[in-house]
């Protein structure tokens, strides 16, 4: 469907009449004052679906980035704004992967500041001519957003720089965070002006807009939303220092697909979600996903590529050919090493220069023969650190040239002026080796550009004096800490902090045989030419379509406030169990079976104690006193403990150790659900568990009569999970010939006799009641973890069998909104106790009413 504001904007842009303008207030096009929005403010705070009739059915892609892919300047004669596409922008280049018939709309800021009185006209022009929707940010707000929060907090932290002192990034400033949220809200408003939520896909780019998914998901619960992070994502030890760490994680999880350049970045993000939000991830058929309130958030790992067509068009320019010829003459008889970096603290320029200095010292034969050309692009940020790195670079270059230079030869050529693209391409063409020694970088496409340029063409071969049929060659020395490193398997990878290793790599690149350089170049060229920006964009869109495939199949509703907002997505048949519904069924039925998991019903939220409280025991007793009820408590705990805790519940049935031991009431004997001749397998399993306990701090072994449980609840989550997987494999191997099953649970690995599970308790209860000629007309089963799913399965299967009547009310209920075989859920344990209390009150009320009814009947007879 087309949102009403979208219809208005397109009508205005293309001359139509704004037919819906009276029904709803439009979003303002211009934010004219530096207003800061709080984290919870949102004029459109009601979450809505997209159920209105759709007026536009064509799928489109809305690409959202900090900057629009446009160049802008004023016409000096007329004073009007002139715009053109920025061919270097990744957001523009990725259109090649979306298909010719795919309509693309861009949302972002302009690089130039536009006066408030011109913003309406500029916005109109950009929408009509370029299908771009500009977000005009007041200068003061933009400074706090971009140069403040983005560049002082997020960018350093994502590159592993902690604010250990005010000089290193600065202390966290809440006002900068509020500015960040405010700008993201302005971007959300602009997207809402043009989105058709049923049809359009939204692709958000980079760390500037990390909370934007929350605003969009809050407005349109089923929005088809992807996010790609172009910077590194730090390890959890670094990321967890950010005061707004959970807000950003939850905001990203409101996307359907989150993309990263490398597995390391994705792994760090997943670890943060696990450690800080308690969200495990899993891989299914090659796809990694997180379950988040019923939604599957997919993870995409694919490094971005380059626009080869653009590079080749520049390679074919006569200016490029002329520049290559000029540089060949300038560096005739010398081997050129090339570095192309921004002038910032993470690009490792100074480390590269130190390595060059040491190379000349250790290999004196290179003096006069080898030149390092360092192209230093202007820094994107600003601050004292940029000034310091610039001063250090100039000083180091001067020292090296003074020490090793000679007339007509400078070992290091520093180019700190902005070059034309064709000039930079020419340097790629003549360089024998490209050096990228960044200490931390998200992707860095310089090596990819270098490889394509070294492939060259016939005219450039002629300019270089090469035969057109001669094999091409290139060499790469790249840092281990950049995103493209894993994909360049033929490069010499180095730790840039290890100057000796960098020197060795540089020397290897110089002395390696021509044949070896050709083989490495062929390998790199094959990868880079097939994994270009179009391939990357097409692959991301394919995965985004797959990730959004079940949007319409699920019921969605929003919960939470501010940046804690999230959407719950559940199967249409999965719904919340209301007290009114279950009490109504409870009152009209006569034969009731009630199965309760101990941990999910009788333990208080957040309590460390595992002992049932007096209130819970009292509720159980009241339920058991009703002659219409058969109540069973199911637990993984041992029978001795359960006997002590529930000694006052004479009519309560108890199943201990997940169903192995069963006792129908207090004065009955304990029975076993399966016959086990011996437990000799424990002598095999326990030493193995003990080995893993000794090597996993925070783990413990729980010995029960029928089973052994390895618990790692208090261990490091990641290490405990890895150890649990190893232990599971180990136990399955050594116990392969034993009559036992090895199961992993929530922070546990358990070995127990085959056939023992909580489903046995449900099956035993229904069978016993049927043998007594009783068919339950009311069944309540409550549990909260994976082991309780066996009970749900038995109960649901019994609905079509001989154990339940045709009119039985069945309530299989899990705790929390998650994927389950149960058809109902309740929010937490407190809600369960409250519901059970209501049922107990109903039984008590019915018991009191029965004598009065009997007395009235006697009086009537008299």
Coordinates of N, CA, C and O in Angstrom, one line a residue, residues 532-692:
X532 N 31.9 -8.3 -7.8 CA 31.9 -6.8 -7.9 C 30.7 -6.3 -7.1 O 30.0 -7.0 -6.4
X533 N 30.5 -5.0 -7.2 CA 29.5 -4.3 -6.3 C 28.1 -4.8 -6.8 O 27.2 -4.9 -5.9
X534 N 27.9 -5.1 -8.1 CA 26.6 -5.6 -8.5 C 26.3 -7.0 -7.9 O 25.2 -7.3 -7.5
X535 N 27.3 -7.8 -7.9 CA 27.1 -9.2 -7.3 C 26.8 -9.0 -5.8 O 25.9 -9.7 -5.3
X536 N 27.5 -8.1 -5.1 CA 27.2 -7.9 -3.7 C 25.8 -7.4 -3.5 O 25.1 -8.0 -2.6
X537 N 25.3 -6.4 -4.2 CA 24.0 -5.9 -4.1 C 22.9 -6.9 -4.4 O 21.9 -7.0 -3.7
X538 N 23.1 -7.6 -5.5 CA 22.2 -8.6 -5.9 C 22.0 -9.7 -4.8 O 20.9 -10.2 -4.5
X539 N 23.2 -10.2 -4.3 CA 23.2 -11.2 -3.3 C 22.5 -10.7 -2.0 O 21.7 -11.5 -1.4
X540 N 22.7 -9.5 -1.6 CA 22.1 -8.9 -0.4 C 20.6 -8.9 -0.6 O 19.8 -9.2 0.3
X541 N 20.1 -8.4 -1.8 CA 18.7 -8.3 -2.1 C 18.0 -9.7 -2.1 O 16.9 -9.8 -1.6
X542 N 18.7 -10.7 -2.6 CA 18.1 -12.0 -2.6 C 17.9 -12.5 -1.2 O 16.9 -13.1 -0.9
X543 N 18.9 -12.3 -0.4 CA 18.8 -12.7 1.0 C 17.7 -11.9 1.8 O 17.0 -12.4 2.7
X544 N 17.6 -10.6 1.4 CA 16.6 -9.8 2.1 C 15.2 -10.3 1.7 O 14.3 -10.4 2.6
X545 N 15.0 -10.7 0.4 CA 13.7 -11.2 0.0 C 13.4 -12.5 0.8 O 12.2 -12.7 1.2
X546 N 14.4 -13.3 0.9 CA 14.2 -14.6 1.6 C 13.9 -14.3 3.1 O 13.0 -15.0 3.7
X547 N 14.6 -13.4 3.7 CA 14.4 -13.1 5.1 C 13.0 -12.5 5.4 O 12.4 -12.7 6.5
X548 N 12.4 -11.8 4.4 CA 11.1 -11.2 4.6 C 9.9 -12.1 4.1 O 8.8 -11.7 4.0
X549 N 10.3 -13.3 3.7 CA 9.3 -14.2 3.0 C 8.1 -14.6 3.8 O 7.0 -14.8 3.3
X550 N 8.2 -14.6 5.2 CA 7.1 -15.1 6.0 C 6.4 -13.9 6.7 O 5.7 -14.1 7.7
X551 N 6.6 -12.7 6.3 CA 6.0 -11.5 6.9 C 4.5 -11.6 7.0 O 3.9 -11.4 8.1
X552 N 3.9 -12.0 5.9 CA 2.4 -12.0 5.9 C 1.8 -13.2 6.6 O 0.6 -13.2 6.8
X553 N 2.7 -14.2 6.8 CA 2.2 -15.4 7.4 C 2.0 -15.3 8.9 O 1.2 -16.1 9.5
X554 N 2.7 -14.4 9.5 CA 2.7 -14.2 11.0 C 1.8 -13.0 11.4 O 1.7 -12.1 10.8
X555 N 1.3 -13.2 12.7 CA 0.7 -12.0 13.3 C 1.8 -11.2 14.0 O 2.7 -11.7 14.6
X556 N 1.7 -9.9 13.8 CA 2.7 -9.0 14.4 C 2.1 -7.9 15.3 O 1.0 -7.4 14.9
X557 N 2.7 -7.6 16.3 CA 2.3 -6.5 17.2 C 3.6 -6.0 17.9 O 4.5 -6.7 18.1
X558 N 3.5 -4.7 18.2 CA 4.7 -4.0 18.8 C 4.5 -4.0 20.3 O 3.5 -3.8 20.9
X559 N 5.7 -4.1 21.0 CA 5.7 -3.9 22.4 C 7.0 -3.1 22.8 O 7.9 -3.0 22.0
X560 N 7.0 -2.5 24.0 CA 8.1 -1.7 24.4 C 8.0 -0.3 24.0 O 7.2 0.1 23.2
X561 N 8.8 0.5 24.7 CA 8.8 2.0 24.5 C 10.2 2.4 24.0 O 11.2 1.8 24.3
X562 N 10.1 3.6 23.3 CA 11.4 4.2 22.8 C 12.2 3.2 22.0 O 11.7 2.5 21.2
X563 N 13.5 3.2 22.3 CA 14.4 2.4 21.5 C 14.4 0.9 22.0 O 15.1 0.1 21.5
X564 N 13.6 0.7 23.0 CA 13.3 -0.7 23.5 C 12.2 -1.4 22.7 O 11.8 -2.5 23.0
X565 N 11.6 -0.6 21.7 CA 10.5 -1.2 21.0 C 11.0 -2.4 20.1 O 12.1 -2.4 19.6
X566 N 10.1 -3.4 20.0 CA 10.4 -4.5 19.2 C 9.0 -5.1 18.7 O 8.0 -4.8 19.4
X567 N 9.1 -5.9 17.7 CA 7.8 -6.5 17.1 C 7.8 -7.9 17.5 O 8.8 -8.6 17.3
X568 N 6.7 -8.4 18.0 CA 6.5 -9.8 18.3 C 5.8 -10.4 17.1 O 4.8 -9.9 16.6
X569 N 6.4 -11.4 16.5 CA 5.8 -12.1 15.3 C 5.5 -13.6 15.7 O 6.5 -14.3 16.1
X570 N 4.3 -14.0 15.6 CA 3.9 -15.3 16.0 C 3.0 -16.0 14.9 O 2.3 -15.3 14.2
X571 N 2.9 -17.3 15.0 CA 2.0 -18.0 14.2 C 0.6 -17.5 14.5 O 0.3 -17.3 15.6
X572 N -0.3 -17.4 13.5 CA -1.6 -16.9 13.7 C -2.4 -17.7 14.8 O -3.3 -17.2 15.5
X573 N -2.1 -19.0 14.9 CA -2.7 -19.9 15.9 C -2.1 -19.8 17.3 O -2.6 -20.4 18.3
X574 N -1.0 -19.1 17.5 CA -0.3 -18.9 18.7 C -0.8 -17.6 19.4 O -0.6 -16.6 18.9
X575 N -1.4 -17.7 20.5 CA -2.0 -16.5 21.1 C -1.9 -16.6 22.7 O -1.6 -17.6 23.2
X576 N -2.1 -15.4 23.2 CA -1.9 -15.3 24.7 C -3.1 -16.0 25.4 O -4.3 -15.8 24.9
X577 N -2.8 -16.7 26.5 CA -3.9 -17.3 27.2 C -4.5 -16.3 28.2 O -3.8 -15.9 29.1
X578 N -5.7 -16.0 28.0 CA -6.4 -15.1 28.9 C -7.0 -15.8 30.1 O -7.5 -16.9 29.9
X579 N -7.0 -15.2 31.2 CA -7.6 -15.8 32.4 C -9.1 -16.0 32.2 O -9.7 -17.0 32.7
X580 N -9.8 -15.1 31.6 CA -11.2 -15.2 31.3 C -11.6 -16.5 30.5 O -12.5 -17.2 30.8
X581 N -10.7 -16.7 29.5 CA -11.0 -17.9 28.6 C -10.8 -19.2 29.4 O -11.7 -20.0 29.3
X582 N -9.7 -19.3 30.1 CA -9.4 -20.6 30.8 C -10.4 -20.8 32.0 O -10.8 -21.9 32.3
X583 N -10.7 -19.7 32.7 CA -11.6 -19.8 33.9 C -13.0 -20.3 33.4 O -13.7 -21.1 34.0
X584 N -13.5 -19.7 32.2 CA -14.8 -20.1 31.7 C -14.8 -21.6 31.4 O -15.8 -22.3 31.7
X585 N -13.7 -22.1 30.8 CA -13.6 -23.6 30.5 C -13.5 -24.4 31.7 O -14.1 -25.5 31.9
X586 N -12.8 -23.9 32.7 CA -12.5 -24.6 34.0 C -13.9 -24.8 34.7 O -14.1 -25.9 35.3
X587 N -14.7 -23.8 34.7 CA -15.9 -23.9 35.5 C -16.9 -24.8 34.9 O -17.7 -25.4 35.6
X588 N -16.9 -25.0 33.6 CA -18.0 -25.8 33.0 C -17.5 -27.3 32.8 O -18.3 -28.1 32.2
X589 N -16.3 -27.6 33.2 CA -15.8 -29.0 33.0 C -15.8 -29.8 34.3 O -15.7 -29.2 35.4
X590 N -15.7 -31.1 34.2 CA -15.8 -32.0 35.4 C -14.6 -32.9 35.6 O -14.4 -33.4 36.7
X591 N -13.9 -33.2 34.6 CA -12.7 -34.1 34.7 C -11.5 -33.3 34.1 O -11.4 -33.2 32.9
X592 N -10.7 -32.9 35.0 CA -9.6 -32.0 34.6 C -8.3 -32.6 34.9 O -8.0 -33.2 36.0
X593 N -7.4 -32.5 33.9 CA -6.0 -32.9 34.1 C -5.1 -31.7 34.0 O -5.1 -31.0 33.0
X594 N -4.2 -31.5 35.0 CA -3.4 -30.4 35.1 C -1.9 -30.8 35.2 O -1.6 -31.5 36.2
X595 N -1.1 -30.4 34.3 CA 0.4 -30.8 34.3 C 1.2 -29.5 34.4 O 1.0 -28.6 33.5
X596 N 2.0 -29.4 35.4 CA 2.7 -28.1 35.6 C 4.2 -28.4 35.7 O 4.6 -29.3 36.5
X597 N 5.0 -27.8 34.9 CA 6.5 -27.8 35.1 C 6.9 -27.0 36.3 O 6.5 -25.9 36.5
X598 N 7.7 -27.6 37.2 CA 8.0 -26.9 38.4 C 8.8 -25.6 38.2 O 8.4 -24.6 38.8
X599 N 9.8 -25.6 37.4 CA 10.6 -24.4 37.2 C 9.8 -23.2 36.6 O 10.0 -22.0 37.0
X600 N 8.9 -23.5 35.8 CA 8.1 -22.4 35.1 C 7.0 -21.9 35.9 O 6.4 -20.9 35.6
X601 N 6.5 -22.7 36.9 CA 5.3 -22.3 37.6 C 5.5 -21.8 39.0 O 4.8 -20.9 39.5
X602 N 6.4 -22.4 39.7 CA 6.6 -22.2 41.2 C 7.8 -21.4 41.6 O 7.9 -21.1 42.8
X603 N 8.7 -21.1 40.6 CA 9.8 -20.2 41.0 C 9.5 -18.8 40.6 O 9.0 -18.5 39.6
X604 N 10.0 -17.9 41.5 CA 9.8 -16.5 41.3 C 10.8 -15.9 40.2 O 11.9 -16.4 40.2
X605 N 10.3 -14.9 39.5 CA 11.2 -14.3 38.5 C 12.4 -13.7 39.2 O 12.3 -12.9 40.1
X606 N 13.6 -14.0 38.7 CA 14.8 -13.4 39.2 C 15.3 -13.9 40.5 O 16.3 -13.4 41.0
X607 N 14.7 -14.9 41.1 CA 15.1 -15.4 42.4 C 16.1 -16.5 42.2 O 16.1 -17.3 41.3
X608 N 17.2 -16.4 43.1 CA 18.2 -17.5 43.0 C 17.8 -18.7 43.8 O 18.3 -19.8 43.6
X609 N 16.8 -18.6 44.6 CA 16.3 -19.7 45.4 C 15.5 -20.7 44.5 O 14.7 -20.2 43.7
X610 N 15.7 -22.0 44.7 CA 14.9 -23.0 43.9 C 13.8 -23.6 44.8 O 13.1 -24.5 44.3
X611 N 13.7 -23.1 46.0 CA 12.7 -23.7 47.0 C 11.3 -23.0 46.7 O 11.2 -21.8 46.6
X612 N 10.2 -23.8 46.6 CA 8.9 -23.2 46.3 C 8.5 -22.3 47.5 O 8.7 -22.6 48.7
X613 N 7.8 -21.2 47.1 CA 7.3 -20.3 48.2 C 6.0 -20.8 48.8 O 5.3 -21.6 48.1
X614 N 5.6 -20.3 49.9 CA 4.4 -20.8 50.6 C 3.2 -20.6 49.8 O 2.3 -21.4 49.8
X615 N 3.1 -19.4 49.1 CA 2.0 -19.1 48.4 C 1.7 -20.1 47.2 O 0.6 -20.5 47.0
X616 N 2.8 -20.5 46.6 CA 2.7 -21.4 45.4 C 2.2 -22.8 45.9 O 1.3 -23.4 45.3
X617 N 2.8 -23.2 47.1 CA 2.3 -24.5 47.6 C 0.9 -24.5 48.0 O 0.1 -25.4 47.8
X618 N 0.4 -23.3 48.6 CA -1.0 -23.2 49.0 C -1.9 -23.3 47.8 O -3.0 -23.9 47.8
X619 N -1.5 -22.6 46.7 CA -2.3 -22.7 45.4 C -2.4 -24.1 44.9 O -3.5 -24.6 44.5
X620 N -1.3 -24.9 44.9 CA -1.3 -26.3 44.5 C -2.3 -27.1 45.4 O -3.1 -27.9 44.9
X621 N -2.2 -26.9 46.7 CA -3.1 -27.6 47.6 C -4.6 -27.3 47.3 O -5.4 -28.3 47.3
X622 N -4.9 -26.1 47.0 CA -6.3 -25.7 46.7 C -6.8 -26.4 45.5 O -7.9 -26.8 45.4
X623 N -5.9 -26.5 44.5 CA -6.3 -27.1 43.2 C -6.4 -28.6 43.4 O -7.3 -29.3 42.9
X624 N -5.6 -29.2 44.3 CA -5.6 -30.7 44.5 C -6.9 -31.1 45.3 O -7.4 -32.2 45.2
X625 N -7.4 -30.2 46.1 CA -8.6 -30.5 46.9 C -9.8 -30.6 46.1 O -10.8 -31.3 46.5
X626 N -9.8 -30.1 44.9 CA -11.0 -30.2 44.1 C -11.1 -31.6 43.5 O -10.1 -32.0 42.8
X627 N -12.1 -32.4 43.8 CA -12.2 -33.8 43.3 C -12.3 -33.9 41.8 O -12.0 -35.0 41.3
X628 N -12.5 -32.8 41.1 CA -12.6 -32.8 39.7 C -11.2 -32.7 39.0 O -11.1 -32.9 37.8
X629 N -10.2 -32.5 39.9 CA -8.8 -32.2 39.3 C -7.9 -33.3 39.6 O -7.9 -34.0 40.7
X630 N -7.0 -33.6 38.6 CA -5.9 -34.5 38.8 C -4.7 -33.6 38.5 O -4.5 -33.2 37.3
X631 N -3.8 -33.3 39.5 CA -2.7 -32.3 39.3 C -1.4 -33.0 39.4 O -1.2 -33.8 40.4
X632 N -0.5 -32.8 38.4 CA 0.8 -33.4 38.4 C 1.8 -32.3 38.3 O 1.7 -31.4 37.5
X633 N 2.8 -32.4 39.1 CA 4.0 -31.5 39.1 C 5.2 -32.2 38.4 O 5.5 -33.3 38.9
X634 N 5.7 -31.7 37.4 CA 6.8 -32.4 36.7 C 8.1 -31.6 36.9 O 8.1 -30.3 36.7
X635 N 9.2 -32.3 37.2 CA 10.4 -31.6 37.5 C 11.6 -32.4 37.2 O 11.5 -33.6 37.1
X636 N 12.7 -31.7 37.0 CA 14.0 -32.4 36.7 C 14.7 -32.8 38.0 O 15.7 -33.4 38.0
X637 N 14.2 -32.3 39.1 CA 14.9 -32.5 40.4 C 14.7 -33.9 40.9 O 13.8 -34.6 40.4
X638 N 15.5 -34.3 41.9 CA 15.4 -35.7 42.4 C 14.2 -35.9 43.3 O 13.6 -34.9 43.8
X639 N 13.8 -37.1 43.5 CA 12.5 -37.4 44.2 C 12.6 -37.1 45.7 O 11.6 -36.7 46.3
X640 N 13.8 -37.2 46.3 CA 13.9 -36.9 47.7 C 13.6 -35.5 48.0 O 12.9 -35.1 48.9
X641 N 14.2 -34.6 47.2 CA 14.0 -33.2 47.3 C 12.5 -32.8 47.2 O 12.0 -32.0 48.0
X642 N 11.9 -33.3 46.1 CA 10.5 -33.0 45.8 C 9.6 -33.5 47.0 O 8.6 -32.9 47.3
X643 N 9.9 -34.7 47.5 CA 9.2 -35.2 48.6 C 9.2 -34.3 49.8 O 8.2 -34.1 50.5
X644 N 10.4 -33.8 50.2 CA 10.5 -32.9 51.3 C 9.7 -31.6 51.0 O 9.0 -31.0 51.9
X645 N 9.9 -31.0 49.8 CA 9.3 -29.7 49.5 C 7.7 -29.8 49.5 O 7.1 -28.8 49.9
X646 N 7.2 -30.9 49.0 CA 5.7 -31.0 48.9 C 5.1 -32.0 49.8 O 4.1 -32.6 49.4
X647 N 5.6 -32.2 50.9 CA 5.1 -33.1 51.9 C 3.7 -32.8 52.3 O 2.9 -33.6 52.7
X648 N 3.3 -31.5 52.3 CA 2.0 -31.0 52.7 C 0.9 -31.2 51.6 O -0.2 -31.0 51.9
X649 N 1.4 -31.5 50.4 CA 0.4 -31.7 49.3 C 0.1 -33.2 49.1 O 0.7 -33.9 48.3
X650 N -0.9 -33.6 49.9 CA -1.2 -35.1 49.9 C -1.7 -35.6 48.6 O -1.5 -36.8 48.2
X651 N -2.5 -34.8 47.9 CA -3.1 -35.3 46.6 C -2.4 -34.9 45.4 O -2.8 -35.1 44.3
X652 N -1.2 -34.3 45.5 CA -0.4 -33.9 44.4 C 0.4 -35.0 43.8 O 1.2 -35.7 44.5
X653 N 0.2 -35.2 42.5 CA 1.1 -36.2 41.8 C 2.4 -35.5 41.4 O 2.4 -34.3 41.0
X654 N 3.5 -36.3 41.5 CA 4.8 -35.7 41.3 C 5.6 -36.6 40.3 O 5.6 -37.9 40.5
X655 N 6.2 -36.0 39.3 CA 7.1 -36.7 38.5 C 8.5 -36.1 38.7 O 8.7 -34.9 38.4
X656 N 9.5 -36.9 39.1 CA 10.8 -36.5 39.4 C 11.8 -36.9 38.3 O 11.5 -37.8 37.5
X657 N 12.9 -36.2 38.2 CA 13.9 -36.5 37.2 C 13.4 -36.6 35.8 O 13.6 -37.5 35.1
X658 N 12.6 -35.6 35.5 CA 12.0 -35.4 34.1 C 11.2 -36.6 33.7 O 11.1 -36.9 32.5
X659 N 10.5 -37.2 34.7 CA 9.6 -38.3 34.4 C 10.0 -39.7 34.6 O 9.2 -40.7 34.4
X660 N 11.3 -39.9 35.1 CA 11.7 -41.3 35.3 C 11.0 -41.8 36.5 O 10.6 -43.0 36.5
X661 N 10.9 -41.0 37.6 CA 10.1 -41.5 38.8 C 8.8 -40.8 38.8 O 8.7 -39.6 38.6
X662 N 7.7 -41.6 39.1 CA 6.3 -41.0 39.1 C 5.6 -41.5 40.4 O 5.7 -42.7 40.7
X663 N 5.0 -40.6 41.0 CA 4.2 -40.9 42.2 C 2.8 -40.2 42.1 O 2.8 -39.0 42.1
X664 N 1.7 -40.9 42.0 CA 0.4 -40.3 41.8 C -0.1 -39.5 42.9 O -0.8 -38.5 42.7
X665 N 0.3 -39.8 44.2 CA -0.1 -39.0 45.3 C 0.9 -39.3 46.5 O 1.7 -40.2 46.4
X666 N 0.8 -38.5 47.6 CA 1.8 -38.5 48.6 C 2.0 -39.9 49.3 O 3.1 -40.3 49.6
X667 N 0.9 -40.7 49.5 CA 1.0 -41.9 50.2 C 1.2 -43.1 49.2 O 1.2 -44.3 49.7
X668 N 1.4 -42.9 48.0 CA 1.7 -43.9 47.0 C 3.2 -44.2 46.9 O 4.0 -43.3 47.3
X669 N 3.5 -45.3 46.3 CA 5.0 -45.6 46.1 C 5.4 -45.0 44.8 O 4.7 -44.8 43.9
X670 N 6.7 -44.7 44.7 CA 7.3 -44.2 43.5 C 7.4 -45.4 42.5 O 7.8 -46.5 42.8
X671 N 7.1 -45.0 41.3 CA 7.2 -46.0 40.2 C 8.2 -45.4 39.1 O 8.5 -44.2 39.1
X672 N 8.7 -46.3 38.2 CA 9.5 -45.8 37.1 C 8.8 -45.9 35.8 O 8.0 -46.9 35.6
X673 N 9.0 -45.0 34.9 CA 8.3 -45.0 33.6 C 8.9 -46.0 32.7 O 8.2 -46.5 31.8
X674 N 10.2 -46.3 32.8 CA 10.8 -47.3 32.0 C 11.7 -48.3 32.9 O 12.1 -47.9 34.0
X675 N 11.9 -49.5 32.4 CA 12.7 -50.4 33.2 C 14.1 -50.3 32.8 O 14.5 -50.4 31.6
X676 N 15.0 -50.0 33.8 CA 16.4 -49.9 33.5 C 17.2 -51.0 34.3 O 17.1 -50.9 35.6
X677 N 17.8 -51.9 33.7 CA 18.5 -53.0 34.4 C 19.6 -52.6 35.3 O 19.8 -53.1 36.4
X678 N 20.4 -51.6 34.8 CA 21.5 -51.1 35.6 C 21.9 -49.7 35.1 O 21.5 -49.2 34.0
X679 N 22.8 -49.1 35.9 CA 23.3 -47.7 35.5 C 24.8 -47.8 35.4 O 25.5 -46.8 35.8
X680 N 25.3 -48.9 34.8 CA 26.8 -49.0 34.7 C 27.3 -47.9 33.8 O 28.5 -47.6 33.8
X681 N 26.5 -47.4 32.9 CA 27.0 -46.3 31.9 C 27.5 -45.1 32.7 O 28.2 -44.3 32.1
X682 N 27.0 -44.9 33.9 CA 27.5 -43.7 34.7 C 29.0 -43.7 34.9 O 29.6 -42.7 34.9
X683 N 29.5 -44.9 35.0 CA 31.0 -45.1 35.3 C 31.8 -44.6 34.0 O 32.9 -44.3 34.1
X684 N 31.1 -44.6 32.9 CA 31.8 -44.2 31.6 C 31.5 -42.7 31.5 O 32.5 -41.9 31.1
X685 N 30.3 -42.2 31.7 CA 30.0 -40.8 31.4 C 30.6 -39.8 32.5 O 31.0 -38.7 32.1
X686 N 30.6 -40.2 33.7 CA 31.0 -39.3 34.8 C 32.4 -38.8 34.6 O 32.7 -37.6 34.8
X687 N 33.4 -39.7 34.4 CA 34.8 -39.2 34.2 C 34.9 -38.3 33.0 O 35.7 -37.3 33.1
X688 N 34.1 -38.5 32.0 CA 34.2 -37.5 30.8 C 33.7 -36.2 31.3 O 34.2 -35.1 31.0
X689 N 32.5 -36.2 32.0 CA 32.0 -34.9 32.5 C 32.9 -34.2 33.4 O 33.1 -33.0 33.4
X690 N 33.6 -35.0 34.2 CA 34.5 -34.4 35.2 C 35.7 -33.7 34.5 O 36.1 -32.7 34.9
X691 N 36.1 -34.3 33.4 CA 37.2 -33.7 32.6 C 36.8 -32.3 32.1 O 37.5 -31.3 32.2
X692 N 35.5 -32.2 31.6 CA 35.1 -30.9 31.1 C 34.8 -29.9 32.2 O 34.9 -28.7 32.0

